PDB file of C-alpha atoms (C1' of nucleotides) in Angstrom:
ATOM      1  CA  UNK A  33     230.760  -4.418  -2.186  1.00 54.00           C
ATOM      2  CA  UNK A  34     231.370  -1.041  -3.942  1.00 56.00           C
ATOM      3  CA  UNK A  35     228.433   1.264  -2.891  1.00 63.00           C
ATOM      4  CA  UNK A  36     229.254   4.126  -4.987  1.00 82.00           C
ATOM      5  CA  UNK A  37     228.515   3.157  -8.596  1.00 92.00           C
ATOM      6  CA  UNK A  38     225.411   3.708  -9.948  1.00 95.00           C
ATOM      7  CA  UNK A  39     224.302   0.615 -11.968  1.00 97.00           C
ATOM      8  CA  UNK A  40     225.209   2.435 -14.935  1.00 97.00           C
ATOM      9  CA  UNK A  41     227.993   3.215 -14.541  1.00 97.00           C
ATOM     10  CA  UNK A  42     229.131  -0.507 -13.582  1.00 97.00           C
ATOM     11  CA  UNK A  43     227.513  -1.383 -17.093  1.00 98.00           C
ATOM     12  CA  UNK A  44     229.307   0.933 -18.948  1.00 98.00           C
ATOM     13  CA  UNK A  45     232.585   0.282 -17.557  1.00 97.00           C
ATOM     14  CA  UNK A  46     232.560  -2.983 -17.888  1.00 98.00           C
ATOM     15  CA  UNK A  47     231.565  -3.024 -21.600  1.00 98.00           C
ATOM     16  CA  UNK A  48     234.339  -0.688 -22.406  1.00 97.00           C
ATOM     17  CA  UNK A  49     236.764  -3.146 -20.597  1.00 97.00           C
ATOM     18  CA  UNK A  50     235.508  -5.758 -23.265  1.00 97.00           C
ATOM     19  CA  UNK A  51     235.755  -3.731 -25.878  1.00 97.00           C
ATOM     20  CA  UNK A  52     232.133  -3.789 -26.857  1.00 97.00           C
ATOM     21  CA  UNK A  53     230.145  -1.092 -28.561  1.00 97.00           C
ATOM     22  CA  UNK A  54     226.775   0.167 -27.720  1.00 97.00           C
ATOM     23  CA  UNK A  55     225.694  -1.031 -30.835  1.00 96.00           C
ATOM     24  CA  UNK A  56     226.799  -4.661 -30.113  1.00 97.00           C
ATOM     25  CA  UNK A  57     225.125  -5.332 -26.639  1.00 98.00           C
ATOM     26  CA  UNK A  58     222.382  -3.362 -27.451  1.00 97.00           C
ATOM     27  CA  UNK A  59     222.059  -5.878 -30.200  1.00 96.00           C
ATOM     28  CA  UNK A  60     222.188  -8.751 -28.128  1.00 96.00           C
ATOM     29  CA  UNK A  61     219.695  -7.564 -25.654  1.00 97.00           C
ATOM     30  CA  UNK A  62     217.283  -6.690 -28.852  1.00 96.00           C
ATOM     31  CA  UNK A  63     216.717  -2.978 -28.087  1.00 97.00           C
ATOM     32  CA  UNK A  64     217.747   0.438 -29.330  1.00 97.00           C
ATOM     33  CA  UNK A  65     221.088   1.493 -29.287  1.00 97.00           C
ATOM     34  CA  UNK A  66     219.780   4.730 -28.039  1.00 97.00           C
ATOM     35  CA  UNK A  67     217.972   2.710 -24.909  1.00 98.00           C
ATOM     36  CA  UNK A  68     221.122   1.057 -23.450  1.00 98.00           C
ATOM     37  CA  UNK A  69     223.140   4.628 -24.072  1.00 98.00           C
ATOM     38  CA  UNK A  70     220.235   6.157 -21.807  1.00 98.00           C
ATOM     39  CA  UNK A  71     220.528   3.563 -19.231  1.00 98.00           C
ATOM     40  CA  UNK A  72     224.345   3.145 -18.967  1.00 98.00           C
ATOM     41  CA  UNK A  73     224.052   7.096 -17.906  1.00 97.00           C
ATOM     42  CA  UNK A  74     220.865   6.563 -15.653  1.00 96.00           C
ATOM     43  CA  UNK A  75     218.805   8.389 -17.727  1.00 96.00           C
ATOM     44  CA  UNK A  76     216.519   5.400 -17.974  1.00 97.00           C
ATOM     45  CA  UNK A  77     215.925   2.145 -15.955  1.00 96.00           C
ATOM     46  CA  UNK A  78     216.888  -0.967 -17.261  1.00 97.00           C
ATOM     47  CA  UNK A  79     213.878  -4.248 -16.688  1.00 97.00           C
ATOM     48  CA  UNK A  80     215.177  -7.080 -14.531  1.00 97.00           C
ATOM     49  CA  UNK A  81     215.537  -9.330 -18.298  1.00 97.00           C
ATOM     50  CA  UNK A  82     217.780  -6.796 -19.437  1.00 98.00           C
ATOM     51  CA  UNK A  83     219.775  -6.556 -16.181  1.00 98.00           C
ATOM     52  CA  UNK A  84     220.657 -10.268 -16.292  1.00 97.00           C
ATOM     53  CA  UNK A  85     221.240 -10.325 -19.740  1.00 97.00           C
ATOM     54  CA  UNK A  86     223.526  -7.740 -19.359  1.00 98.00           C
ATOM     55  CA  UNK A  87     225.514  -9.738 -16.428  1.00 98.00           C
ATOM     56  CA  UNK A  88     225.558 -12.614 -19.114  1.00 97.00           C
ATOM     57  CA  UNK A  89     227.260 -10.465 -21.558  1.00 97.00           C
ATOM     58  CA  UNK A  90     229.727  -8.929 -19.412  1.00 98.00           C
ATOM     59  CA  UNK A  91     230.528 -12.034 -17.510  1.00 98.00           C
ATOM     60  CA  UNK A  92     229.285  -9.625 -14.632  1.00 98.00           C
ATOM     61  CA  UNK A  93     228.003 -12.008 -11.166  1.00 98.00           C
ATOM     62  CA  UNK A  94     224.251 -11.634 -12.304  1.00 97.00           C
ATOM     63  CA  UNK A  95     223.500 -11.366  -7.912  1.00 97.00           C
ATOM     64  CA  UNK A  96     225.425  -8.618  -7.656  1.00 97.00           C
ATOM     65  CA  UNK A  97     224.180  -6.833 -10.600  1.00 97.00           C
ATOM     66  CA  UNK A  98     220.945  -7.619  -9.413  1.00 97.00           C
ATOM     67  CA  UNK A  99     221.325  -6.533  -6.115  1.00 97.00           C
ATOM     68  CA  UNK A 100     222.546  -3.136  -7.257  1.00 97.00           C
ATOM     69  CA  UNK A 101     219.673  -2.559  -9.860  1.00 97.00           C
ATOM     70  CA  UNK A 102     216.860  -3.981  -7.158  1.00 97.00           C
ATOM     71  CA  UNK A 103     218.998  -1.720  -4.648  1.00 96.00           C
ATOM     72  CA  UNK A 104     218.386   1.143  -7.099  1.00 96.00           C
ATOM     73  CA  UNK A 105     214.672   0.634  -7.861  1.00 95.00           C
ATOM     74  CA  UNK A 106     213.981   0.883  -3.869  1.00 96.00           C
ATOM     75  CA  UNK A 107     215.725   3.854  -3.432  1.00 95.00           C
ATOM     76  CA  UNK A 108     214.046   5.689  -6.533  1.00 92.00           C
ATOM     77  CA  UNK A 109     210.554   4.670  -5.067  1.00 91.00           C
ATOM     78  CA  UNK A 110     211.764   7.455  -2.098  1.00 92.00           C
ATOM     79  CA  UNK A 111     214.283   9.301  -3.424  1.00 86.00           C
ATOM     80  CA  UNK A 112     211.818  12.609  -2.688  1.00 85.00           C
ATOM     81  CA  UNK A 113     210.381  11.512   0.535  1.00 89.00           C
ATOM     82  CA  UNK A 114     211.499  13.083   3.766  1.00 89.00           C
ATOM     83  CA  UNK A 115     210.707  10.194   5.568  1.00 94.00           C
ATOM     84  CA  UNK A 116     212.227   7.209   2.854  1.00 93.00           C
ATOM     85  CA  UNK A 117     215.225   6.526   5.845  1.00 93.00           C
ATOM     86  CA  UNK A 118     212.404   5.717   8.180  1.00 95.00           C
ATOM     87  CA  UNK A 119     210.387   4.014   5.959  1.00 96.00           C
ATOM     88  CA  UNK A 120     213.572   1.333   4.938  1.00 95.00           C
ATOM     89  CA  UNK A 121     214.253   0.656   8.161  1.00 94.00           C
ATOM     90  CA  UNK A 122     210.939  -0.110   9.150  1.00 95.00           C
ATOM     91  CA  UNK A 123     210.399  -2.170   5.807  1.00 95.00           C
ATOM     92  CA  UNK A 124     213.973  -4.139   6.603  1.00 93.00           C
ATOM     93  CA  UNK A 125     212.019  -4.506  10.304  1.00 92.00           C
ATOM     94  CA  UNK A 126     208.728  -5.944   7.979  1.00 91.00           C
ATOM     95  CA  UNK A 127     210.765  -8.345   5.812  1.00 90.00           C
ATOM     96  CA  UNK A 128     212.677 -10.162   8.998  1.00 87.00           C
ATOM     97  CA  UNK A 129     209.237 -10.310  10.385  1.00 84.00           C
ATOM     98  CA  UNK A 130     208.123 -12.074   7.987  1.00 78.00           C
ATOM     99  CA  UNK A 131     210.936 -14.551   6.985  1.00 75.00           C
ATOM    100  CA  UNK A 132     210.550 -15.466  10.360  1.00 72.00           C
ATOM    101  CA  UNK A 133     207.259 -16.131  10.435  1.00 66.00           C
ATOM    102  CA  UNK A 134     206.520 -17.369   6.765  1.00 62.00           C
ATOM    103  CA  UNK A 135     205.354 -20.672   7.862  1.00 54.00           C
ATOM    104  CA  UNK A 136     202.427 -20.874   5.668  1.00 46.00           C
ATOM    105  CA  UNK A 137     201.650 -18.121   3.055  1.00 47.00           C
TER     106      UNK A 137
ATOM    107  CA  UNK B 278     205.774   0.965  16.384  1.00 55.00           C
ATOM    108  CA  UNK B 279     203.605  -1.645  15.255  1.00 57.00           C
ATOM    109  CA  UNK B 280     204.697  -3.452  12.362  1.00 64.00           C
ATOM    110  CA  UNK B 281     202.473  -5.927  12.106  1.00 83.00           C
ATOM    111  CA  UNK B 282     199.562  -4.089  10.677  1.00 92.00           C
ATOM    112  CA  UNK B 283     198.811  -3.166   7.478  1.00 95.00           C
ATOM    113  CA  UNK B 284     198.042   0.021   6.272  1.00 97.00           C
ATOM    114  CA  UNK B 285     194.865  -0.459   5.204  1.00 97.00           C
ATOM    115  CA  UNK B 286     193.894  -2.520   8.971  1.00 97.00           C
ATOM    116  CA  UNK B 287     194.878   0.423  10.852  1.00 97.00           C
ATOM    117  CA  UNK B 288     192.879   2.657   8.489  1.00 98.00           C
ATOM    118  CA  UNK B 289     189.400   0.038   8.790  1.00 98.00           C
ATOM    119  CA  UNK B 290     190.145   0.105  12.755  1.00 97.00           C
ATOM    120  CA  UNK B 291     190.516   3.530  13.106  1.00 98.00           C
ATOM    121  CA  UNK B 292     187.745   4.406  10.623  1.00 98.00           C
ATOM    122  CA  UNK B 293     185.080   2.348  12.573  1.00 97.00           C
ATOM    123  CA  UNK B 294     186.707   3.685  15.993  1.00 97.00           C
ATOM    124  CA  UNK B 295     185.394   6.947  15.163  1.00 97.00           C
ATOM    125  CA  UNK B 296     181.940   5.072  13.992  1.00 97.00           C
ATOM    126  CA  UNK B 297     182.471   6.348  10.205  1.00 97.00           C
ATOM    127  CA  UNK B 298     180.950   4.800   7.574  1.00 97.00           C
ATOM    128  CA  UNK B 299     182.802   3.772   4.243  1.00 97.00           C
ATOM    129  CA  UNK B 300     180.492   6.374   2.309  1.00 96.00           C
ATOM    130  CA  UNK B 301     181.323   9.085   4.406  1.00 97.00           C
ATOM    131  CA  UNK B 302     184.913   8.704   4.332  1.00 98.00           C
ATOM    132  CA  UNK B 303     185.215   8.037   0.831  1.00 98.00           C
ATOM    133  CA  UNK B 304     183.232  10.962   0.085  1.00 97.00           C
ATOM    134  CA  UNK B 305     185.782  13.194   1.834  1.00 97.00           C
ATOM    135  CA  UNK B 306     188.820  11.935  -0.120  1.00 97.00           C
ATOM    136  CA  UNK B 307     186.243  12.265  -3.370  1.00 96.00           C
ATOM    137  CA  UNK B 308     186.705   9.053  -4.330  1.00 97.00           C
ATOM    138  CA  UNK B 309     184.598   6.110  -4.865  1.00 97.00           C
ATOM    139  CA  UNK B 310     183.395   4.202  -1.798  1.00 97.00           C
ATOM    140  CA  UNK B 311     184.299   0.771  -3.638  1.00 97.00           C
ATOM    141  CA  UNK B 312     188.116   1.913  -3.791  1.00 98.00           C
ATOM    142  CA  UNK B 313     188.227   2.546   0.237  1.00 98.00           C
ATOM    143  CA  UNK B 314     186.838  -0.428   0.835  1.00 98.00           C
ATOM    144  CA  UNK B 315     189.620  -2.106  -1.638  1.00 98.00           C
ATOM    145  CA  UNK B 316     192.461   0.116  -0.254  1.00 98.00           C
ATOM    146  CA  UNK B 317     191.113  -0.925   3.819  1.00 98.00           C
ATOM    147  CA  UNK B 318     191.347  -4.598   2.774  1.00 97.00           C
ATOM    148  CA  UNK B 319     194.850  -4.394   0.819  1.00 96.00           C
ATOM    149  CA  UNK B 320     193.497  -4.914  -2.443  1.00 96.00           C
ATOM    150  CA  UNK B 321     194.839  -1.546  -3.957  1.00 96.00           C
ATOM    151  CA  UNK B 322     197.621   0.921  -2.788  1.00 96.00           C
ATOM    152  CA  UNK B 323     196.290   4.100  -1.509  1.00 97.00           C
ATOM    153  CA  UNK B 324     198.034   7.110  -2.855  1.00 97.00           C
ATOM    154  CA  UNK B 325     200.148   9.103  -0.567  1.00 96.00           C
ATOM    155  CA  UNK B 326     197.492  12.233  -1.546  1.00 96.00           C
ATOM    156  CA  UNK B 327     195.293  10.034   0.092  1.00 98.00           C
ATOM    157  CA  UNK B 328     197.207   9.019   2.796  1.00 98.00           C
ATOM    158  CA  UNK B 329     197.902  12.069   4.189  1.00 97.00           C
ATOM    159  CA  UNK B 330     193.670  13.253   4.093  1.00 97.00           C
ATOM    160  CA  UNK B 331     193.008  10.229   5.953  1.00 98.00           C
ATOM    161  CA  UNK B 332     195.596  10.765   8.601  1.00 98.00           C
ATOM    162  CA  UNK B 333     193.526  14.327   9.171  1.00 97.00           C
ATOM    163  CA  UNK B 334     190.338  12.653   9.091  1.00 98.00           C
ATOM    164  CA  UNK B 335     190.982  10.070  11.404  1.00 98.00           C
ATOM    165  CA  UNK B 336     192.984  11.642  13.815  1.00 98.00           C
ATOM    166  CA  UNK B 337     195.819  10.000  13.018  1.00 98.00           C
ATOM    167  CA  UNK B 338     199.719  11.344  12.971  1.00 98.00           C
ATOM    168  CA  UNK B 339     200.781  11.976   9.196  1.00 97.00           C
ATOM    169  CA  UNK B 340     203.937  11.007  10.028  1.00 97.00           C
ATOM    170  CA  UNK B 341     203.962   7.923  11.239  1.00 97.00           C
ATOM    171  CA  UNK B 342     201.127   6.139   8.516  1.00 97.00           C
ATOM    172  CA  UNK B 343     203.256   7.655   5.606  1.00 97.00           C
ATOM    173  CA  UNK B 344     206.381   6.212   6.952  1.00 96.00           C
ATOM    174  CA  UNK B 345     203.467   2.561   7.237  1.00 97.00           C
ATOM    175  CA  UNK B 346     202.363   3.738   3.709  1.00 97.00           C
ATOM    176  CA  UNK B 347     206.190   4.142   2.318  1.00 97.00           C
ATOM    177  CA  UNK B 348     207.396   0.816   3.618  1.00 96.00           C
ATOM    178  CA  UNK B 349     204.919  -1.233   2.301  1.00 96.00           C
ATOM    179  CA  UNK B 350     205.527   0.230  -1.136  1.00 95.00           C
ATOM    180  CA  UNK B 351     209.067  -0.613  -0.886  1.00 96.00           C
ATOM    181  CA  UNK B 352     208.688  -4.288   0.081  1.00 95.00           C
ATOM    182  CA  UNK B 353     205.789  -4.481  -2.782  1.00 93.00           C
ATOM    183  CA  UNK B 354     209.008  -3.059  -5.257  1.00 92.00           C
ATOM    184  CA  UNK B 355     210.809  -6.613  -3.879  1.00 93.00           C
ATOM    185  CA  UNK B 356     208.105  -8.890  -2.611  1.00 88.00           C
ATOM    186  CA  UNK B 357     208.850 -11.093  -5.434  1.00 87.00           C
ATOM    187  CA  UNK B 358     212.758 -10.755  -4.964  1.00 91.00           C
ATOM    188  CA  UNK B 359     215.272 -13.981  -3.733  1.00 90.00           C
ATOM    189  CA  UNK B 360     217.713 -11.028  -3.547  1.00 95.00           C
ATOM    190  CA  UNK B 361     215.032  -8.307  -1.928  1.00 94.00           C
ATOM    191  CA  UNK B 362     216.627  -8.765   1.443  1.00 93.00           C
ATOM    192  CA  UNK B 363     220.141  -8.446   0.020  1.00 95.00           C
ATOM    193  CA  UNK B 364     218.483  -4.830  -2.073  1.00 96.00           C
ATOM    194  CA  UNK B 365     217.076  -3.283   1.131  1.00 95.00           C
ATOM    195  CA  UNK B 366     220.590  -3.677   2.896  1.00 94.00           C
ATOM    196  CA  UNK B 367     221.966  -2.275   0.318  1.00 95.00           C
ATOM    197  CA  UNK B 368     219.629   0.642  -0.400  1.00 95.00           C
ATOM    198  CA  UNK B 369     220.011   1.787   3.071  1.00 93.00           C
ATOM    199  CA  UNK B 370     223.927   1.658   3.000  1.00 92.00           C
ATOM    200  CA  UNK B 371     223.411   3.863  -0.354  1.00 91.00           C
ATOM    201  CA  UNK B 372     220.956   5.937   1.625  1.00 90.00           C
ATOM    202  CA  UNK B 373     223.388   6.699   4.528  1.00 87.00           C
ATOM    203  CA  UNK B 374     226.121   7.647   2.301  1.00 84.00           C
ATOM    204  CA  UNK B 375     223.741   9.955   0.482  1.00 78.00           C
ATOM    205  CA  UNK B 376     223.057  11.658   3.517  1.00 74.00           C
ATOM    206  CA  UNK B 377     226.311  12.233   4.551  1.00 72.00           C
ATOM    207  CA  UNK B 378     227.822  13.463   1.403  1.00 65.00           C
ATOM    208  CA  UNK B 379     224.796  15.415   0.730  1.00 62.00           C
ATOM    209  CA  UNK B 380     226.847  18.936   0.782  1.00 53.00           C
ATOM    210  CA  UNK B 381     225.498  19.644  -3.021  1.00 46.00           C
ATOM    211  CA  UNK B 382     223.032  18.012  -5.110  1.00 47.00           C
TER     212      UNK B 382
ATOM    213  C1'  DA C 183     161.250 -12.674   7.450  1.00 58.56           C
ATOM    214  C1'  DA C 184     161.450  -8.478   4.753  1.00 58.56           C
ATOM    215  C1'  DT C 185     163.440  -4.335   3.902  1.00 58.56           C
ATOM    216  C1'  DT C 186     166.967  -1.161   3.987  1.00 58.56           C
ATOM    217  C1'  DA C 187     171.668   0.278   4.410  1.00 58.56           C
ATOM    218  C1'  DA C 188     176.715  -0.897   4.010  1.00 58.56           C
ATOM    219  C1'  DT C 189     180.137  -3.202   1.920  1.00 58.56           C
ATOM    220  C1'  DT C 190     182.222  -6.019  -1.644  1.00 58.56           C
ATOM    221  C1'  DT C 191     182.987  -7.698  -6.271  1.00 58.56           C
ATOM    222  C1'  DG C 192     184.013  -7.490 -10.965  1.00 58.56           C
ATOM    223  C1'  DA C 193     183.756  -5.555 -15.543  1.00 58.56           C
ATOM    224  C1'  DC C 194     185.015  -1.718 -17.647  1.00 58.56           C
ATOM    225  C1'  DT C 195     187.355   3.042 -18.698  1.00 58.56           C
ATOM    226  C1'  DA C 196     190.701   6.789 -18.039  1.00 58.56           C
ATOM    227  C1'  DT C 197     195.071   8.298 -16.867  1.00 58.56           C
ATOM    228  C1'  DC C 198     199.797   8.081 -16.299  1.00 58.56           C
ATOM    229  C1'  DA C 199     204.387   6.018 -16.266  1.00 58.56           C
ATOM    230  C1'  DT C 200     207.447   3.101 -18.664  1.00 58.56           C
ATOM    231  C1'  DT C 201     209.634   1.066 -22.578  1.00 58.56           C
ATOM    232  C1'  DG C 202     210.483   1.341 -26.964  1.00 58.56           C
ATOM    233  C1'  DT C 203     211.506   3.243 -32.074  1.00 58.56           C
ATOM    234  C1'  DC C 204     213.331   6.458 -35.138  1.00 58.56           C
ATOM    235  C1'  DA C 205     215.815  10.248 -37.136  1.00 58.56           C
ATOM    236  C1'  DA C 206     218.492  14.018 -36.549  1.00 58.56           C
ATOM    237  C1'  DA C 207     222.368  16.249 -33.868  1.00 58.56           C
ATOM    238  C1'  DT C 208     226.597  15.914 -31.735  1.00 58.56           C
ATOM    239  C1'  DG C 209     231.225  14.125 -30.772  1.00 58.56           C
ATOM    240  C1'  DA C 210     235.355  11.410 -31.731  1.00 58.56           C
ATOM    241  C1'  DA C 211     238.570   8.980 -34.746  1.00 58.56           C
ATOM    242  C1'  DA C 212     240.623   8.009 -39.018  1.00 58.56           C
TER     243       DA C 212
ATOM    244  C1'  DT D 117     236.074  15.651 -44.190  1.00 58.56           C
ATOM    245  C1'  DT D 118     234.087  11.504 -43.955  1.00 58.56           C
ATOM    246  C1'  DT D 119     232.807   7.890 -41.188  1.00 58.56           C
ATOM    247  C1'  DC D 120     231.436   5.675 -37.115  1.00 58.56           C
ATOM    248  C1'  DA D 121     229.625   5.898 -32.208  1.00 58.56           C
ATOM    249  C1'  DT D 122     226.951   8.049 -29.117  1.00 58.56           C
ATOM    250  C1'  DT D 123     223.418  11.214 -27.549  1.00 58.56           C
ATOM    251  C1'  DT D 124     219.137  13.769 -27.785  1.00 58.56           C
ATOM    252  C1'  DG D 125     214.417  14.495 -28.243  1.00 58.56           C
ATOM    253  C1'  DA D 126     209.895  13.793 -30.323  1.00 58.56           C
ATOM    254  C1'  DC D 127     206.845  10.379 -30.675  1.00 58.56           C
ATOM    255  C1'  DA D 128     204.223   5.618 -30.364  1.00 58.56           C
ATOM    256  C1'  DA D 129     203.157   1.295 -27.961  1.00 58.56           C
ATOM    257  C1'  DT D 130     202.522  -0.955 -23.892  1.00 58.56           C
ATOM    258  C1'  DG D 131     201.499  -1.845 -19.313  1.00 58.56           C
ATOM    259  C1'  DA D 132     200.334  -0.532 -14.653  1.00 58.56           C
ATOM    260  C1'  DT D 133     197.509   2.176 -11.682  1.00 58.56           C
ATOM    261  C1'  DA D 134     193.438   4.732 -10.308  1.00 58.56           C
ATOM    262  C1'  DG D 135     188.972   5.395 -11.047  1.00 58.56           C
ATOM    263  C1'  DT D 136     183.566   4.690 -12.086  1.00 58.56           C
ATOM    264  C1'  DC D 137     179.489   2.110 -11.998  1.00 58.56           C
ATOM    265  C1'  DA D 138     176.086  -1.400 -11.197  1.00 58.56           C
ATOM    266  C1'  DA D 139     175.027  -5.687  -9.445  1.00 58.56           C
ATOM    267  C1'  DA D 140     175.799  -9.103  -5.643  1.00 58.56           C
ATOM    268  C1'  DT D 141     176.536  -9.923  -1.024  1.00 58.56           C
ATOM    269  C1'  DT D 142     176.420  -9.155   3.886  1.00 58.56           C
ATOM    270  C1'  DA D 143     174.795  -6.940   8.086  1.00 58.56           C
ATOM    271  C1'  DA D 144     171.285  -4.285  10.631  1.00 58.56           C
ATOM    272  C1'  DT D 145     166.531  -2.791  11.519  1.00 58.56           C
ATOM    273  C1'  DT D 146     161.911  -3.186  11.928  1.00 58.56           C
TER     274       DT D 146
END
DNA sequence: AATTAATTTGACTATCATTGTCAAATGAAA
DNA sequence: TTTCATTTGACAATGATAGTCAAATTAATT
């Protein structure tokens, strides 16, 4: 699972690989060229539609992609916070609490 | 650390612990006493301005209710998420590299 | 039980972040 | 040097978040 690629990066690799223009995918995912050339260099997030979409159209695993993008979001909610490696582990602490006990709800 | 509390619990308990009233409180952080009452019972998200004048006012250590605050806005980010367990794993590998090869940047 | 004080609810507004368009500027290839 | 692809930045549209206010409810006092 490689850590070091920002989800941008992955996308534009991959659509280079295929051949594909910005113009073209941003086509099929109905947005601005300008949009998808923002997000393939992280200047902008993509939306979860986009992000699978995007696995579709790249014949990328759409879990993976996924994971990396969610992976993303999380660490942008703390990416200035002193305390955001305390808070993850303590939210990873949370969520097995709770899969555990997520009898009703 | 207790983890099964949410933020806004721990700030109704401690709140009435000290015998302070809603108004009082609310009036401190200059906001609206409905809000306080909505942010105790987990109806809206405190900010973290907020956070941190209600850890002075009730006596409580900054430190330790951001780091609450913080991880309950990351599992909000992926309370909706198959793959959120998968993301937070992931984030936190992301985050330890970060901090390692942190020499610039 | 009646009154008063505290909290909750919900409708509404204001503010701010996000997502998008568009057109012009830049860069790369032919 | 023209053409095509990408990037940049100003702006608009949308959506989420944070707030006010007044009325309704609940809890305490007398």
């Amino acid at each position: 699972m490689k850590m070091d690629k920002s989800t941008g990066e992955i996308l534009r690799e991959n659509r280079e690989k295929k051949g594909l223009l910005l113009r073209q995918v941003a086509a099929k995912l109905d947005i601005d060229t300008a949009i998808l050339s923002k997000i393939e260099r992280s200047e902008r997030k993509a939306t979860k539609e986009q992000i699978i979409k995007l696995a579709q159209i790249l014949d990328l695993k759409e879990e993976d992609l996924l994971v990396q993008y969610l992976s993303e979001k999380i660490l942008y909610e703390i990416k200035d916070e002193e305390l955001g490696q305390k808070a993850l582990k303590v939210a990873e602490q949370k969520m097995k609490y709770m899969n555990k006990n997520n009898s009703n709800d």
